[in-house]
Amino acid sequence: MVEILTERARRNALTQLPNWRYSDDKLCISLSFKDFAAAWAFMSKVALMAERMDHHPEWFNVYNRVDISLVTHDAGGITEKDIALAQGINQLL
């Protein structure tokens, strides 16, 4: 099983993840795009990455807005898997 990050490790990781925040025991980001097509294209890229990583986001999309939350459910908190996916998502921005 994957280990939950300590609070210190989580805070340190967040300093390396621009625009991400810790909320409701999850890593979260809210993004806005030019339009629905751009938001959907971004979500498609994230979906392919998440599938390769076997780690899937919780997300919500309305028109040009995408809200993403990351947590490792089977571990019960934030793990290195969440940090790695957040870093990958940031590379797509």
PDB file of C-alpha atoms in Angstrom:
ATOM      1  CA  MET A   1       0.000   0.000   0.000  1.00  0.00           C
ATOM      2  CA  VAL A   2       1.113   3.552  -0.732  1.00  0.00           C
ATOM      3  CA  GLU A   3       1.918   5.689   2.321  1.00  0.00           C
ATOM      4  CA  ILE A   4       0.169   8.972   3.102  1.00  0.00           C
ATOM      5  CA  LEU A   5       2.498  11.973   3.065  1.00  0.00           C
ATOM      6  CA  THR A   6       3.243  13.669   6.349  1.00  0.00           C
ATOM      7  CA  GLU A   7       1.875  17.175   6.752  1.00  0.00           C
ATOM      8  CA  ARG A   8       5.394  18.552   6.347  1.00  0.00           C
ATOM      9  CA  ALA A   9       6.020  16.556   3.155  1.00  0.00           C
ATOM     10  CA  ARG A  10       2.650  17.634   1.765  1.00  0.00           C
ATOM     11  CA  ARG A  11       3.315  21.303   2.511  1.00  0.00           C
ATOM     12  CA  ASN A  12       6.774  21.028   0.957  1.00  0.00           C
ATOM     13  CA  ALA A  13       5.340  19.404  -2.178  1.00  0.00           C
ATOM     14  CA  LEU A  14       2.739  22.166  -2.499  1.00  0.00           C
ATOM     15  CA  THR A  15       5.498  24.780  -2.674  1.00  0.00           C
ATOM     16  CA  GLN A  16       6.545  23.080  -5.931  1.00  0.00           C
ATOM     17  CA  LEU A  17       3.008  22.991  -7.361  1.00  0.00           C
ATOM     18  CA  PRO A  18       1.933  26.473  -8.489  1.00  0.00           C
ATOM     19  CA  ASN A  19      -1.812  27.169  -8.220  1.00  0.00           C
ATOM     20  CA  TRP A  20      -2.537  23.961  -6.302  1.00  0.00           C
ATOM     21  CA  ARG A  21      -4.011  24.134  -2.795  1.00  0.00           C
ATOM     22  CA  TYR A  22      -4.837  21.698  -0.020  1.00  0.00           C
ATOM     23  CA  SER A  23      -8.572  21.650   0.681  1.00  0.00           C
ATOM     24  CA  ASP A  24     -10.877  19.036   2.209  1.00  0.00           C
ATOM     25  CA  ASP A  25      -7.941  16.595   2.523  1.00  0.00           C
ATOM     26  CA  LYS A  26      -7.256  16.775  -1.235  1.00  0.00           C
ATOM     27  CA  LEU A  27      -4.915  18.563  -3.628  1.00  0.00           C
ATOM     28  CA  CYS A  28      -7.068  20.944  -5.677  1.00  0.00           C
ATOM     29  CA  ILE A  29      -6.735  23.272  -8.627  1.00  0.00           C
ATOM     30  CA  SER A  30      -9.266  25.394 -10.540  1.00  0.00           C
ATOM     31  CA  LEU A  31      -8.490  26.193 -14.157  1.00  0.00           C
ATOM     32  CA  SER A  32     -10.101  28.340 -16.835  1.00  0.00           C
ATOM     33  CA  PHE A  33      -9.641  27.900 -20.576  1.00  0.00           C
ATOM     34  CA  LYS A  34     -10.566  29.852 -23.689  1.00  0.00           C
ATOM     35  CA  ASP A  35     -13.718  27.826 -24.267  1.00  0.00           C
ATOM     36  CA  PHE A  36     -15.331  24.417 -23.791  1.00  0.00           C
ATOM     37  CA  ALA A  37     -13.282  22.779 -26.548  1.00  0.00           C
ATOM     38  CA  ALA A  38     -10.008  23.891 -24.945  1.00  0.00           C
ATOM     39  CA  ALA A  39     -11.141  22.664 -21.532  1.00  0.00           C
ATOM     40  CA  TRP A  40     -12.196  19.310 -22.994  1.00  0.00           C
ATOM     41  CA  ALA A  41      -8.915  18.952 -24.917  1.00  0.00           C
ATOM     42  CA  PHE A  42      -7.004  19.526 -21.683  1.00  0.00           C
ATOM     43  CA  MET A  43      -9.159  16.978 -19.838  1.00  0.00           C
ATOM     44  CA  SER A  44      -8.502  14.440 -22.598  1.00  0.00           C
ATOM     45  CA  LYS A  45      -4.745  14.856 -22.162  1.00  0.00           C
ATOM     46  CA  VAL A  46      -5.067  14.489 -18.392  1.00  0.00           C
ATOM     47  CA  ALA A  47      -7.250  11.401 -18.829  1.00  0.00           C
ATOM     48  CA  LEU A  48      -4.612   9.678 -20.961  1.00  0.00           C
ATOM     49  CA  MET A  49      -1.867  10.537 -18.479  1.00  0.00           C
ATOM     50  CA  ALA A  50      -3.958   9.403 -15.516  1.00  0.00           C
ATOM     51  CA  GLU A  51      -4.733   6.105 -17.211  1.00  0.00           C
ATOM     52  CA  ARG A  52      -1.016   5.457 -17.840  1.00  0.00           C
ATOM     53  CA  MET A  53      -0.325   6.256 -14.171  1.00  0.00           C
ATOM     54  CA  ASP A  54      -3.320   4.186 -13.004  1.00  0.00           C
ATOM     55  CA  HIS A  55      -4.297   7.121 -10.820  1.00  0.00           C
ATOM     56  CA  HIS A  56      -7.453   9.030 -11.658  1.00  0.00           C
ATOM     57  CA  PRO A  57      -8.588  12.528 -10.663  1.00  0.00           C
ATOM     58  CA  GLU A  58     -11.887  13.691  -9.326  1.00  0.00           C
ATOM     59  CA  TRP A  59     -12.966  16.532 -11.557  1.00  0.00           C
ATOM     60  CA  PHE A  60     -15.765  18.831 -12.526  1.00  0.00           C
ATOM     61  CA  ASN A  61     -16.207  20.684 -15.799  1.00  0.00           C
ATOM     62  CA  VAL A  62     -18.589  23.478 -16.755  1.00  0.00           C
ATOM     63  CA  TYR A  63     -17.993  25.211 -20.075  1.00  0.00           C
ATOM     64  CA  ASN A  64     -14.424  26.580 -19.852  1.00  0.00           C
ATOM     65  CA  ARG A  65     -13.757  25.708 -16.196  1.00  0.00           C
ATOM     66  CA  VAL A  66     -12.119  22.532 -14.908  1.00  0.00           C
ATOM     67  CA  ASP A  67     -11.807  21.820 -11.178  1.00  0.00           C
ATOM     68  CA  ILE A  68      -9.520  18.928 -10.247  1.00  0.00           C
ATOM     69  CA  SER A  69      -9.094  17.188  -6.884  1.00  0.00           C
ATOM     70  CA  LEU A  70      -6.482  14.534  -6.195  1.00  0.00           C
ATOM     71  CA  VAL A  71      -6.392  12.033  -3.338  1.00  0.00           C
ATOM     72  CA  THR A  72      -5.304   8.418  -3.113  1.00  0.00           C
ATOM     73  CA  HIS A  73      -8.559   6.873  -1.905  1.00  0.00           C
ATOM     74  CA  ASP A  74      -7.167   3.445  -1.055  1.00  0.00           C
ATOM     75  CA  ALA A  75      -4.499   5.065   1.140  1.00  0.00           C
ATOM     76  CA  GLY A  76      -6.921   7.520   2.701  1.00  0.00           C
ATOM     77  CA  GLY A  77      -4.998  10.702   1.905  1.00  0.00           C
ATOM     78  CA  ILE A  78      -2.392  12.487  -0.204  1.00  0.00           C
ATOM     79  CA  THR A  79       0.459  10.309  -1.466  1.00  0.00           C
ATOM     80  CA  GLU A  80       3.339  10.586  -3.925  1.00  0.00           C
ATOM     81  CA  LYS A  81       0.905   9.360  -6.607  1.00  0.00           C
ATOM     82  CA  ASP A  82      -1.102  12.569  -6.178  1.00  0.00           C
ATOM     83  CA  ILE A  83       2.018  14.729  -6.295  1.00  0.00           C
ATOM     84  CA  ALA A  84       3.235  12.990  -9.462  1.00  0.00           C
ATOM     85  CA  LEU A  85      -0.132  13.441 -11.195  1.00  0.00           C
ATOM     86  CA  ALA A  86      -0.313  17.106 -10.150  1.00  0.00           C
ATOM     87  CA  GLN A  87       3.181  17.650 -11.555  1.00  0.00           C
ATOM     88  CA  GLY A  88       2.148  15.994 -14.814  1.00  0.00           C
ATOM     89  CA  ILE A  89      -0.979  18.140 -14.997  1.00  0.00           C
ATOM     90  CA  ASN A  90       1.114  21.271 -14.465  1.00  0.00           C
ATOM     91  CA  GLN A  91       3.324  20.239 -17.388  1.00  0.00           C
ATOM     92  CA  LEU A  92       0.240  20.243 -19.622  1.00  0.00           C
ATOM     93  CA  LEU A  93      -0.682  23.823 -18.719  1.00  0.00           C
TER      94      LEU A  93
END
